[in-house]
XYZ file of C-alpha atoms in Angstrom:
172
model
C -35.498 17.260 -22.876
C -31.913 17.057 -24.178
C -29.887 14.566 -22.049
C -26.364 16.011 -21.065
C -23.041 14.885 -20.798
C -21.403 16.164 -18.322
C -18.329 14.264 -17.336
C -16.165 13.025 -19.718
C -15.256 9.193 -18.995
C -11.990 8.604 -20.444
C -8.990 10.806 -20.403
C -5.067 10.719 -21.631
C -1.966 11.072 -19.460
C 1.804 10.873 -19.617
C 3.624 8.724 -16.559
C 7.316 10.339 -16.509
C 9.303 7.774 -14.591
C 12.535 10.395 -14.175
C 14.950 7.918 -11.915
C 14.742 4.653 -11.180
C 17.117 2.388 -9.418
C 17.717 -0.637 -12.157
C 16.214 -3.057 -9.590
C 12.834 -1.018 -9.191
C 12.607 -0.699 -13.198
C 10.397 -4.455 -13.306
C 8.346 -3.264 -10.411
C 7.253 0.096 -11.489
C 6.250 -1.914 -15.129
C 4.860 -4.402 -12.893
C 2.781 -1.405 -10.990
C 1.897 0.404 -14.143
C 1.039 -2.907 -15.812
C -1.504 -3.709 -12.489
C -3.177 -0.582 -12.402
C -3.428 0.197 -16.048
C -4.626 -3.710 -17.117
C -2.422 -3.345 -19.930
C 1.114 -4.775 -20.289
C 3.771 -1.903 -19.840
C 7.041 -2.454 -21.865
C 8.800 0.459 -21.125
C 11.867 1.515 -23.275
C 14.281 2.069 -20.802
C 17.287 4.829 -20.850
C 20.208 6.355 -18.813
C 19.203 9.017 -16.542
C 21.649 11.275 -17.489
C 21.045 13.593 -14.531
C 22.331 10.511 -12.501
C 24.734 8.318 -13.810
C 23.106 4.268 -12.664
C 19.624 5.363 -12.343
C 16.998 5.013 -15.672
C 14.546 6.223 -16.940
C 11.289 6.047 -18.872
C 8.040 7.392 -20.062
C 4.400 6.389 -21.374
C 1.664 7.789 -22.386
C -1.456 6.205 -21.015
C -5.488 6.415 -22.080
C -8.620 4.965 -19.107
C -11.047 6.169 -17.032
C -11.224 9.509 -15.597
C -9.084 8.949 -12.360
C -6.524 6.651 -13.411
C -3.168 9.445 -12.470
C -4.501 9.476 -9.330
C -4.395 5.395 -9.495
C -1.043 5.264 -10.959
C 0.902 7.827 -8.628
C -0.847 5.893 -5.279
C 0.862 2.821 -7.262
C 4.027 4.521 -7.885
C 4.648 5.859 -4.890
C 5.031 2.767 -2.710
C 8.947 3.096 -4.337
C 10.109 6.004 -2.448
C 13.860 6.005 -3.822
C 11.627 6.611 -7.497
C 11.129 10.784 -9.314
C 8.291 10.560 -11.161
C 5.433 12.546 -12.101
C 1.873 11.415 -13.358
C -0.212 13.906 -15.377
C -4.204 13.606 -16.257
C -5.221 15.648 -18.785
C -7.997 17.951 -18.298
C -11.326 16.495 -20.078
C -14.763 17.676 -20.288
C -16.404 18.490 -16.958
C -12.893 17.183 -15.298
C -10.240 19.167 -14.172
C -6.196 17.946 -15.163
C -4.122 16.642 -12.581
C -0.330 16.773 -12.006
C 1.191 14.091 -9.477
C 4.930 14.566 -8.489
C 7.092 12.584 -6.068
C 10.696 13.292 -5.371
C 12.611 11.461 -2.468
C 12.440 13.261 0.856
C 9.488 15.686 -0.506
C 7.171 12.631 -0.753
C 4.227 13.175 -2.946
C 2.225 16.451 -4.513
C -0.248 16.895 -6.298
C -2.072 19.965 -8.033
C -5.061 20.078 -10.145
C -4.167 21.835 -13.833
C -6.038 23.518 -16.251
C -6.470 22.772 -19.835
C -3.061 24.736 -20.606
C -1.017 23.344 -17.741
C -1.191 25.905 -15.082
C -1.559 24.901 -11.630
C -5.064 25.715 -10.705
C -5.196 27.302 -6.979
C -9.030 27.532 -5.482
C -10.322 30.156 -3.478
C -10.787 28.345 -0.406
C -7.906 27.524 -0.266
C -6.345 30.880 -1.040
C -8.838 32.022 1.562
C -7.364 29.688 4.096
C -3.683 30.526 3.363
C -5.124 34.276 3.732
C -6.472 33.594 7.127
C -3.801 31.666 7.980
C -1.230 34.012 7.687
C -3.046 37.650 8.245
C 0.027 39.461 8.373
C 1.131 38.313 5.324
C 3.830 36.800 6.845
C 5.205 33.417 5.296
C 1.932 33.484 2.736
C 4.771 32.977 -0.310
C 5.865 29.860 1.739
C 2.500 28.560 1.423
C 1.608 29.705 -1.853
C 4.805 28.037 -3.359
C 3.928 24.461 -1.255
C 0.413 25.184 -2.748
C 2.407 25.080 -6.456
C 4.774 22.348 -6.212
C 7.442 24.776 -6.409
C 9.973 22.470 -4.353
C 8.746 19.395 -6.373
C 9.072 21.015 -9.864
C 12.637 22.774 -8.578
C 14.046 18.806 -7.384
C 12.652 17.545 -11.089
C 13.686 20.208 -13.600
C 17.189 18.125 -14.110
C 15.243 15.101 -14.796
C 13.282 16.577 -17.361
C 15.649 17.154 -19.705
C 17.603 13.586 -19.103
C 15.726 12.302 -22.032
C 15.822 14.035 -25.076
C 15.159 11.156 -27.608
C 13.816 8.730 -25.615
C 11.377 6.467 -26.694
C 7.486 7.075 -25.706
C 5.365 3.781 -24.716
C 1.515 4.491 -25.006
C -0.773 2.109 -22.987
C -4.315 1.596 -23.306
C -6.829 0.330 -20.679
C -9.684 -1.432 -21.392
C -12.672 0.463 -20.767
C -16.122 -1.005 -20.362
């Protein structure tokens, strides 16, 4: 009997740091750093979206898990926009993380081409909850980060050029 593998058990990700108050910049490297077991310098840059905030990204490779790990890490900074991403990896769905200031945190599992991945029971739930139909968009957009990715779509293109940091955690 052939033995499988199911689960895959190391993945990639990107951490998009998209404003950060200059004081905060040492802790998030500091939280990244922690949770990663691998010394972050990030190349910092102007947040052009918001003059006196920066900004930064890295790429990161470790255990299946690990966005989950860094956006719990990241979020203790709640004056930080950021989003964590885990790429989708064999038996593993991807994972999206975003926090924006007064939205908090949200996170949606992705599939291998990005999309937002909604299951049934919890279509069935937003269904039930609303059997008139009534407000079931409101849901269904909370469901898909629209708010979060709407808040963030500024910050995204604030960088063009920056530099990428990848980090590497010791596995094993």
């Amino acid at each position: 009997m052939r033995t499988l593998e199911q689960f895959a058990d190391r993945t990639t990700g990107v951490v998009y740091i998209h404003s950060s108050p200059t004081a905060l910049c040492p802790h998030v490297e500091w939280a990244l750093s922690s949770t990663l077991d691998a010394r972050a310098n990030l190349k910092w840059s102007a947040q052009e979206a918001a003059p006196g905030l920066q900004r930064a990204t890295v790429d990161w490779t470790g255990p299946v898990g690990t966005g989950a790990r860094l956006a719990n890490a990241l979020r203790e900074w709640s004056p930080l926009r950021f989003e964590v991403t885990e790429n989708a990896s064999d038996g593993v769905d991807g994972e999206r993380f975003c926090h924006v200031p007064g939205l908090g945190l949200w996170r949606g599992s992705m599939s291998a081409n990005g999309d937002v991945m909604i299951g049934e029971m919890q279509l069935r739930a937003m269904l039930d909850a609303q059997a008139d139909g009534i407000g079931l968009a409101g849901r269904l957009d909370a469901a898909l980060g629209t708010a979060w990715d709407s808040a963030l779509e500024e910050f995204r293109m604030g960088g063009a050029g920056a530099e990428v940091t990848w980090l590497h955690q010791r596995v094993g």
